[in-house]
């Protein structure tokens, strides 16, 4: 755990949040600034800066499983939803702990965002 990382603290319950799903490797909690009716962040409990920071395969698989669990719990799995991983400054990544945005609950259209 990285002591100055807010998502390390939330993922490891040093700071509590609004959790939607959790297992040994990952957790999912609601974004504090939601951009859609469902806006949940899936994060690993270990610290990785982003998706190209040597993330182990089992962690990536656990994140994908968590996306599925979130989509089921939120009732957006059948209609469809969007998963976004902002990576680095040019993508506007503001929290430098790997996270996938899961967005759904409305028609997101064909544009990127
Ligand atoms: P980005 O790094 O641009 O992919 O977005 C980071 C997201 O994290 C942004 O939508 C706001 C959210 N966020 C930042 N700090 C917190 C926090 O302390 N709690 C929660 N629930 N969300 C946060």
Short mmCIF file of C-alpha atoms and ligand atoms in Angstrom, two decimals:
data_model
loop_
_atom_site.label_atom_id
_atom_site.label_comp_id
_atom_site.label_asym_id
_atom_site.label_seq_id
_atom_site.Cartn_x
_atom_site.Cartn_y
_atom_site.Cartn_z
CA UNK A 1 0.00 0.00 0.00
CA UNK A 2 1.24 3.48 -0.95
CA UNK A 3 0.68 5.72 2.06
CA UNK A 4 -0.16 8.89 0.13
CA UNK A 5 -2.57 7.20 -2.33
CA UNK A 6 -6.30 7.82 -1.81
CA UNK A 7 -7.36 4.71 -3.76
CA UNK A 8 -4.97 2.51 -1.73
CA UNK A 9 -6.71 3.84 1.37
CA UNK A 10 -10.22 3.24 0.00
CA UNK A 11 -9.39 -0.20 -1.45
CA UNK A 12 -7.91 -1.32 1.88
CA UNK A 13 -10.62 0.29 4.08
CA UNK A 14 -8.30 2.82 5.69
CA UNK A 15 -10.93 5.26 4.41
CA UNK A 16 -14.43 3.86 3.85
CA UNK A 17 -16.37 4.48 0.66
CA UNK A 18 -19.58 3.43 -1.07
CA UNK A 19 -18.62 -0.13 -2.08
CA UNK A 20 -20.47 -2.11 -4.73
CA UNK A 21 -18.24 -5.21 -4.91
CA UNK A 22 -15.11 -6.58 -3.21
CA UNK A 23 -12.93 -9.70 -3.26
CA UNK A 24 -9.37 -10.56 -2.23
CA UNK A 25 -7.70 -8.66 -5.08
CA UNK A 26 -10.00 -5.78 -6.01
CA UNK A 27 -12.87 -3.63 -4.92
CA UNK A 28 -15.43 -1.41 -6.64
CA UNK A 29 -16.93 1.78 -5.23
CA UNK A 30 -19.01 4.68 -6.52
CA UNK A 31 -17.22 7.63 -8.12
CA UNK A 32 -17.61 10.78 -6.03
CA UNK A 33 -18.34 12.79 -9.19
CA UNK A 34 -20.70 10.54 -11.18
CA UNK A 35 -20.99 11.07 -14.95
CA UNK A 36 -23.85 8.57 -15.42
CA UNK A 37 -26.56 6.92 -13.27
CA UNK A 38 -24.05 4.11 -12.65
CA UNK A 39 -20.46 5.33 -12.28
CA UNK A 40 -18.36 2.84 -10.36
CA UNK A 41 -14.56 2.59 -10.08
CA UNK A 42 -12.92 -0.86 -10.10
CA UNK A 43 -9.49 -0.77 -8.43
CA UNK A 44 -6.88 -3.32 -7.35
CA UNK A 45 -5.96 -3.47 -3.66
CA UNK A 46 -2.25 -3.42 -4.57
CA UNK A 47 -0.88 -0.16 -5.93
CA UNK A 48 -0.24 0.10 -9.68
CA UNK A 49 0.00 3.55 -11.25
CA UNK A 50 -1.96 2.55 -14.34
CA UNK A 51 -2.71 -0.31 -16.72
CA UNK A 52 0.87 -0.36 -18.11
CA UNK A 53 2.54 -0.60 -14.68
CA UNK A 54 3.24 -4.35 -14.73
CA UNK A 55 -0.16 -5.41 -13.47
CA UNK A 56 -0.28 -9.21 -12.89
CA UNK A 57 -2.68 -11.25 -15.00
CA UNK A 58 -4.65 -12.50 -12.00
CA UNK A 59 -5.30 -8.92 -10.94
CA UNK A 60 -6.49 -7.98 -14.43
CA UNK A 61 -8.75 -11.05 -14.46
CA UNK A 62 -10.13 -10.07 -11.04
CA UNK A 63 -10.84 -6.56 -12.34
CA UNK A 64 -12.70 -7.98 -15.34
CA UNK A 65 -14.69 -10.26 -13.02
CA UNK A 66 -15.49 -7.26 -10.81
CA UNK A 67 -16.78 -5.34 -13.85
CA UNK A 68 -19.17 -8.22 -14.55
CA UNK A 69 -20.32 -8.32 -10.92
CA UNK A 70 -20.87 -4.54 -10.86
CA UNK A 71 -22.82 -4.67 -14.14
CA UNK A 72 -25.04 -7.44 -12.73
CA UNK A 73 -25.58 -5.67 -9.39
CA UNK A 74 -26.40 -2.38 -11.10
CA UNK A 75 -28.74 -4.00 -13.65
CA UNK A 76 -26.83 -2.60 -16.65
CA UNK A 77 -25.35 -5.83 -18.00
CA UNK A 78 -28.02 -6.51 -20.62
CA UNK A 79 -28.44 -2.94 -21.92
CA UNK A 80 -24.69 -2.34 -22.10
CA UNK A 81 -22.18 -0.09 -20.41
CA UNK A 82 -18.75 1.50 -20.90
CA UNK A 83 -15.38 0.76 -19.27
CA UNK A 84 -12.67 3.45 -19.37
CA UNK A 85 -9.08 3.36 -18.10
CA UNK A 86 -7.58 6.86 -18.28
CA UNK A 87 -3.84 6.28 -18.52
CA UNK A 88 -1.37 9.11 -17.94
CA UNK A 89 -1.55 12.87 -18.15
CA UNK A 90 -2.67 13.15 -21.78
CA UNK A 91 -5.72 11.03 -20.93
CA UNK A 92 -6.51 13.21 -17.93
CA UNK A 93 -5.69 10.59 -15.31
CA UNK A 94 -5.96 12.44 -12.01
CA UNK A 95 -5.64 9.58 -9.52
CA UNK A 96 -2.46 7.63 -10.19
CA UNK A 97 -3.70 4.29 -8.90
CA UNK A 98 -5.07 1.98 -11.62
CA UNK A 99 -8.85 2.26 -11.91
CA UNK A 100 -11.48 1.36 -14.47
CA UNK A 101 -14.55 3.57 -14.73
CA UNK A 102 -17.74 1.53 -15.25
CA UNK A 103 -20.42 3.81 -16.69
CA UNK A 104 -24.00 2.93 -17.53
CA UNK A 105 -27.67 3.34 -16.75
CA UNK A 106 -28.33 5.64 -19.69
CA UNK A 107 -27.71 5.64 -23.43
CA UNK A 108 -24.06 6.71 -23.69
CA UNK A 109 -24.22 7.18 -27.45
CA UNK A 110 -21.54 6.35 -29.99
CA UNK A 111 -19.03 9.02 -28.97
CA UNK A 112 -16.10 8.18 -26.75
CA UNK A 113 -17.38 9.96 -23.64
P1 LIG B 1 -9.39 9.78 -13.58
O1 LIG B 1 -8.10 9.72 -12.80
O2 LIG B 1 -9.48 10.99 -14.48
O3 LIG B 1 -9.65 8.52 -14.39
O4 LIG B 1 -10.60 9.96 -12.56
C1 LIG B 1 -10.51 9.74 -11.19
C2 LIG B 1 -11.91 9.65 -10.65
O5 LIG B 1 -11.84 9.33 -9.27
C3 LIG B 1 -12.76 10.91 -10.76
O6 LIG B 1 -13.91 10.60 -11.56
C4 LIG B 1 -13.16 11.26 -9.35
C5 LIG B 1 -12.88 9.99 -8.57
N1 LIG B 1 -12.38 10.21 -7.23
C6 LIG B 1 -11.27 10.92 -6.88
N2 LIG B 1 -11.09 10.88 -5.55
C7 LIG B 1 -12.11 10.12 -5.03
C8 LIG B 1 -12.46 9.71 -3.72
O7 LIG B 1 -11.81 10.05 -2.72
N3 LIG B 1 -13.58 8.95 -3.59
C9 LIG B 1 -14.33 8.57 -4.68
N4 LIG B 1 -15.41 7.80 -4.44
N5 LIG B 1 -14.01 8.93 -5.95
C10 LIG B 1 -12.93 9.69 -6.11
#
